[in-house]
């Protein structure tokens, strides 16, 4: 067994029941997921559509699967029948496609909007202006088979802890700003931020969902 049971228990303890742990299992074999499942873990995160689909088919059906990668519109259909939460949504067009596939499967799919908070150019996500614009879109109300349940963000990959804290705090401010604005398919409750290296900063800044991979499953 190549999962780190001590670290798992240590993380669960740190969360104090205030945040959900999404165990990020990308590139790791189904046996590792099953080992963590046997310790009681039910939320798992994957980045690649085909890998997620394969693991869904092999593993227990009460696992809640989170898609945390960058989702292409033409692949939504493969995960729409079972995905629990899609974290990285960053365009209205993608929301529209998720809505369409959710409708086909007679489901409502929960989505988090990804907000760009890092200094790096490579990270996906909406900036503050784009987020604001999306929330103002009238057509958003017509997407009856999605629920926007929160925001997701990734801090800069840096040793500069002050910068990481600043970025997480900024996302929490945006989250609070829009948490009051509720419509039929928009109700922000989940703030997904924090990974192996920075989740304690994220928790301090108000995260209630952390996505942790390498600390549980080892380096990829
Ligand atoms: C891989 C990944 C994680 C987990 O990263 P670790 O550093 O292994 O904890 C979290 N979030 C996203 C979006 C990822 O792609």
GROMACS .gro file of C-alpha atoms and ligand atoms in nm:
model
  235
    1UNK     CA    1   0.000   0.000   0.000
    2UNK     CA    2   0.154   0.327  -0.108
    3UNK     CA    3  -0.079   0.570   0.063
    4UNK     CA    4   0.030   0.765   0.367
    5UNK     CA    5  -0.214   0.672   0.643
    6UNK     CA    6  -0.046   0.888   0.909
    7UNK     CA    7  -0.063   1.196   0.687
    8UNK     CA    8  -0.426   1.118   0.603
    9UNK     CA    9  -0.519   1.112   0.970
   10UNK     CA   10  -0.311   1.424   1.037
   11UNK     CA   11  -0.491   1.615   0.756
   12UNK     CA   12  -0.837   1.500   0.870
   13UNK     CA   13  -0.745   1.626   1.215
   14UNK     CA   14  -0.631   1.965   1.077
   15UNK     CA   15  -0.960   2.011   0.893
   16UNK     CA   16  -1.151   1.981   1.221
   17UNK     CA   17  -1.466   1.898   1.028
   18UNK     CA   18  -1.473   2.251   0.884
   19UNK     CA   19  -1.349   2.162   0.538
   20UNK     CA   20  -1.396   1.876   0.292
   21UNK     CA   21  -1.091   1.684   0.182
   22UNK     CA   22  -1.078   1.600  -0.187
   23UNK     CA   23  -0.808   1.336  -0.226
   24UNK     CA   24  -0.641   1.406  -0.560
   25UNK     CA   25  -0.565   1.068  -0.714
   26UNK     CA   26  -0.459   1.163  -1.067
   27UNK     CA   27  -0.203   0.922  -1.219
   28UNK     CA   28  -0.237   0.692  -0.914
   29UNK     CA   29  -0.371   0.336  -0.948
   30UNK     CA   30  -0.720   0.230  -0.843
   31UNK     CA   31  -0.569   0.020  -0.559
   32UNK     CA   32  -0.441   0.335  -0.389
   33UNK     CA   33  -0.783   0.495  -0.412
   34UNK     CA   34  -0.941   0.181  -0.269
   35UNK     CA   35  -0.692   0.183   0.020
   36UNK     CA   36  -0.791   0.538   0.113
   37UNK     CA   37  -1.158   0.452   0.057
   38UNK     CA   38  -1.120   0.173   0.310
   39UNK     CA   39  -1.005   0.433   0.564
   40UNK     CA   40  -1.332   0.618   0.508
   41UNK     CA   41  -1.240   0.870   0.234
   42UNK     CA   42  -1.522   0.928  -0.017
   43UNK     CA   43  -1.426   1.244  -0.214
   44UNK     CA   44  -1.166   1.195  -0.485
   45UNK     CA   45  -1.038   1.438  -0.747
   46UNK     CA   46  -0.913   1.365  -1.097
   47UNK     CA   47  -0.772   1.585  -1.376
   48UNK     CA   48  -0.817   1.373  -1.687
   49UNK     CA   49  -1.151   1.268  -1.835
   50UNK     CA   50  -1.058   0.921  -1.960
   51UNK     CA   51  -0.875   0.835  -1.637
   52UNK     CA   52  -1.170   0.953  -1.429
   53UNK     CA   53  -1.412   0.748  -1.638
   54UNK     CA   54  -1.198   0.433  -1.606
   55UNK     CA   55  -1.165   0.472  -1.230
   56UNK     CA   56  -1.536   0.542  -1.189
   57UNK     CA   57  -1.609   0.211  -1.361
   58UNK     CA   58  -1.365   0.014  -1.144
   59UNK     CA   59  -1.432   0.160  -0.801
   60UNK     CA   60  -1.720   0.166  -0.549
   61UNK     CA   61  -2.023   0.365  -0.661
   62UNK     CA   62  -2.055   0.574  -0.346
   63UNK     CA   63  -1.735   0.764  -0.427
   64UNK     CA   64  -1.797   1.133  -0.498
   65UNK     CA   65  -1.586   1.216  -0.802
   66UNK     CA   66  -1.456   1.569  -0.843
   67UNK     CA   67  -1.323   1.686  -1.177
   68UNK     CA   68  -1.046   1.934  -1.095
   69UNK     CA   69  -0.864   1.965  -1.428
   70UNK     CA   70  -0.924   2.188  -1.725
   71UNK     CA   71  -1.237   2.051  -1.889
   72UNK     CA   72  -1.282   2.071  -2.265
   73UNK     CA   73  -1.639   2.118  -2.385
   74UNK     CA   74  -1.629   1.815  -2.613
   75UNK     CA   75  -1.545   1.586  -2.319
   76UNK     CA   76  -1.818   1.693  -2.075
   77UNK     CA   77  -2.044   1.414  -2.202
   78UNK     CA   78  -1.813   1.142  -2.071
   79UNK     CA   79  -1.832   1.251  -1.708
   80UNK     CA   80  -2.181   1.406  -1.702
   81UNK     CA   81  -2.356   1.081  -1.597
   82UNK     CA   82  -2.175   1.056  -1.264
   83UNK     CA   83  -1.950   1.353  -1.176
   84UNK     CA   84  -2.022   1.503  -0.832
   85UNK     CA   85  -1.859   1.845  -0.871
   86UNK     CA   86  -1.669   2.017  -1.153
   87UNK     CA   87  -1.414   2.257  -1.003
   88UNK     CA   88  -1.247   2.436  -1.291
   89UNK     CA   89  -1.526   2.602  -1.490
   90UNK     CA   90  -1.404   2.922  -1.648
   91UNK     CA   91  -1.644   3.018  -1.927
   92UNK     CA   92  -2.012   3.059  -1.998
   93UNK     CA   93  -1.980   2.830  -2.299
   94UNK     CA   94  -1.853   2.549  -2.079
   95UNK     CA   95  -2.140   2.605  -1.835
   96UNK     CA   96  -2.380   2.582  -2.129
   97UNK     CA   97  -2.232   2.250  -2.240
   98UNK     CA   98  -2.240   2.111  -1.886
   99UNK     CA   99  -2.604   2.217  -1.863
  100UNK     CA  100  -2.684   2.043  -2.192
  101UNK     CA  101  -2.519   1.717  -2.088
  102UNK     CA  102  -2.672   1.733  -1.740
  103UNK     CA  103  -3.015   1.769  -1.899
  104UNK     CA  104  -2.950   1.464  -2.119
  105UNK     CA  105  -2.867   1.266  -1.808
  106UNK     CA  106  -3.161   1.408  -1.618
  107UNK     CA  107  -2.928   1.549  -1.351
  108UNK     CA  108  -2.825   1.877  -1.200
  109UNK     CA  109  -2.447   1.915  -1.202
  110UNK     CA  110  -2.273   2.128  -0.942
  111UNK     CA  111  -1.996   2.355  -1.066
  112UNK     CA  112  -1.732   2.579  -0.914
  113UNK     CA  113  -1.605   2.877  -1.111
  114UNK     CA  114  -1.229   2.893  -1.127
  115UNK     CA  115  -1.085   3.233  -1.047
  116UNK     CA  116  -0.738   3.331  -1.152
  117UNK     CA  117  -0.551   3.448  -0.843
  118UNK     CA  118  -0.188   3.355  -0.914
  119UNK     CA  119   0.087   3.567  -1.062
  120UNK     CA  120   0.178   3.298  -1.315
  121UNK     CA  121   0.052   3.327  -1.670
  122UNK     CA  122  -0.015   2.955  -1.709
  123UNK     CA  123  -0.306   2.913  -1.468
  124UNK     CA  124  -0.661   2.900  -1.597
  125UNK     CA  125  -0.951   3.095  -1.460
  126UNK     CA  126  -1.165   3.406  -1.471
  127UNK     CA  127  -1.039   3.738  -1.343
  128UNK     CA  128  -1.255   3.950  -1.116
  129UNK     CA  129  -1.408   4.144  -1.403
  130UNK     CA  130  -1.495   3.831  -1.599
  131UNK     CA  131  -1.647   3.671  -1.289
  132UNK     CA  132  -1.859   3.978  -1.231
  133UNK     CA  133  -1.965   3.979  -1.596
  134UNK     CA  134  -2.067   3.615  -1.584
  135UNK     CA  135  -2.282   3.668  -1.275
  136UNK     CA  136  -2.462   3.953  -1.451
  137UNK     CA  137  -2.545   3.743  -1.759
  138UNK     CA  138  -2.916   3.705  -1.800
  139UNK     CA  139  -2.877   3.377  -1.988
  140UNK     CA  140  -2.721   3.223  -1.678
  141UNK     CA  141  -3.068   3.192  -1.527
  142UNK     CA  142  -3.174   2.971  -1.815
  143UNK     CA  143  -2.927   2.696  -1.730
  144UNK     CA  144  -3.163   2.490  -1.518
  145UNK     CA  145  -2.946   2.179  -1.496
  146UNK     CA  146  -2.642   2.335  -1.334
  147UNK     CA  147  -2.583   2.482  -0.992
  148UNK     CA  148  -2.292   2.717  -0.933
  149UNK     CA  149  -2.207   2.624  -0.577
  150UNK     CA  150  -1.877   2.799  -0.523
  151UNK     CA  151  -1.538   2.922  -0.636
  152UNK     CA  152  -1.204   2.750  -0.688
  153UNK     CA  153  -0.855   2.893  -0.709
  154UNK     CA  154  -0.488   2.804  -0.714
  155UNK     CA  155  -0.224   3.020  -0.552
  156UNK     CA  156   0.114   3.094  -0.708
  157UNK     CA  157   0.372   2.817  -0.693
  158UNK     CA  158   0.621   3.002  -0.477
  159UNK     CA  159   0.815   3.000  -0.150
  160UNK     CA  160   0.673   3.343  -0.078
  161UNK     CA  161   0.416   3.258   0.187
  162UNK     CA  162   0.294   3.616   0.215
  163UNK     CA  163   0.202   3.614  -0.151
  164UNK     CA  164   0.015   3.282  -0.114
  165UNK     CA  165  -0.176   3.419   0.185
  166UNK     CA  166  -0.258   3.736  -0.007
  167UNK     CA  167  -0.394   3.541  -0.302
  168UNK     CA  168  -0.612   3.312  -0.089
  169UNK     CA  169  -0.740   3.608   0.112
  170UNK     CA  170  -0.830   3.786  -0.211
  171UNK     CA  171  -1.033   3.486  -0.331
  172UNK     CA  172  -1.212   3.468   0.006
  173UNK     CA  173  -1.305   3.835  -0.033
  174UNK     CA  174  -1.455   3.767  -0.376
  175UNK     CA  175  -1.637   3.463  -0.240
  176UNK     CA  176  -1.792   3.667   0.041
  177UNK     CA  177  -1.887   3.943  -0.199
  178UNK     CA  178  -2.093   3.711  -0.420
  179UNK     CA  179  -2.213   3.470  -0.152
  180UNK     CA  180  -2.495   3.713  -0.085
  181UNK     CA  181  -2.611   3.715  -0.447
  182UNK     CA  182  -2.837   3.414  -0.482
  183UNK     CA  183  -3.047   3.309  -0.778
  184UNK     CA  184  -3.216   2.982  -0.877
  185UNK     CA  185  -2.889   2.827  -0.994
  186UNK     CA  186  -2.629   3.035  -0.814
  187UNK     CA  187  -2.553   2.990  -0.447
  188UNK     CA  188  -2.191   3.013  -0.337
  189UNK     CA  189  -2.120   2.778  -0.047
  190UNK     CA  190  -1.796   2.603  -0.141
  191UNK     CA  191  -1.458   2.769  -0.151
  192UNK     CA  192  -1.213   2.517  -0.300
  193UNK     CA  193  -0.856   2.627  -0.235
  194UNK     CA  194  -0.543   2.467  -0.092
  195UNK     CA  195  -0.319   2.183  -0.207
  196UNK     CA  196  -0.049   1.973  -0.035
  197UNK     CA  197   0.199   2.258  -0.005
  198UNK     CA  198  -0.035   2.540   0.092
  199UNK     CA  199  -0.359   2.402   0.236
  200UNK     CA  200  -0.294   2.532   0.587
  201UNK     CA  201  -0.271   2.887   0.452
  202UNK     CA  202  -0.590   2.822   0.257
  203UNK     CA  203  -0.774   2.699   0.566
  204UNK     CA  204  -0.664   3.005   0.761
  205UNK     CA  205  -0.794   3.223   0.479
  206UNK     CA  206  -1.137   3.056   0.488
  207UNK     CA  207  -1.122   2.760   0.252
  208UNK     CA  208  -1.380   2.489   0.314
  209UNK     CA  209  -1.257   2.241   0.052
  210UNK     CA  210  -0.895   2.138   0.003
  211UNK     CA  211  -0.755   1.932  -0.285
  212UNK     CA  212  -0.462   1.725  -0.166
  213UNK     CA  213  -0.268   1.476  -0.376
  214UNK     CA  214   0.102   1.418  -0.324
  215UNK     CA  215   0.086   1.440   0.056
  216UNK     CA  216  -0.151   1.140   0.055
  217UNK     CA  217  -0.039   0.937  -0.245
  218UNK     CA  218   0.328   1.036  -0.276
  219UNK     CA  219   0.499   1.229  -0.553
  220UNK     CA  220   0.368   1.187  -0.907
  221LIG     C1  221  -0.284   1.803  -0.890
  221LIG     C2  222  -0.376   1.905  -0.833
  221LIG     C3  223  -0.393   1.920  -0.694
  221LIG     C4  224  -0.315   1.840  -0.592
  221LIG     O1  225  -0.183   1.886  -0.585
  221LIG     P1  226  -0.082   1.829  -0.475
  221LIG     O2  227   0.027   1.931  -0.474
  221LIG     O3  228  -0.037   1.697  -0.523
  221LIG     O4  229  -0.152   1.822  -0.346
  221LIG     C5  230  -0.486   2.012  -0.649
  221LIG     N1  231  -0.557   2.088  -0.735
  221LIG     C6  232  -0.542   2.078  -0.868
  221LIG     C7  233  -0.624   2.165  -0.957
  221LIG     C8  234  -0.450   1.988  -0.922
  221LIG     O5  235  -0.435   1.981  -1.055
   0.00000   0.00000   0.00000
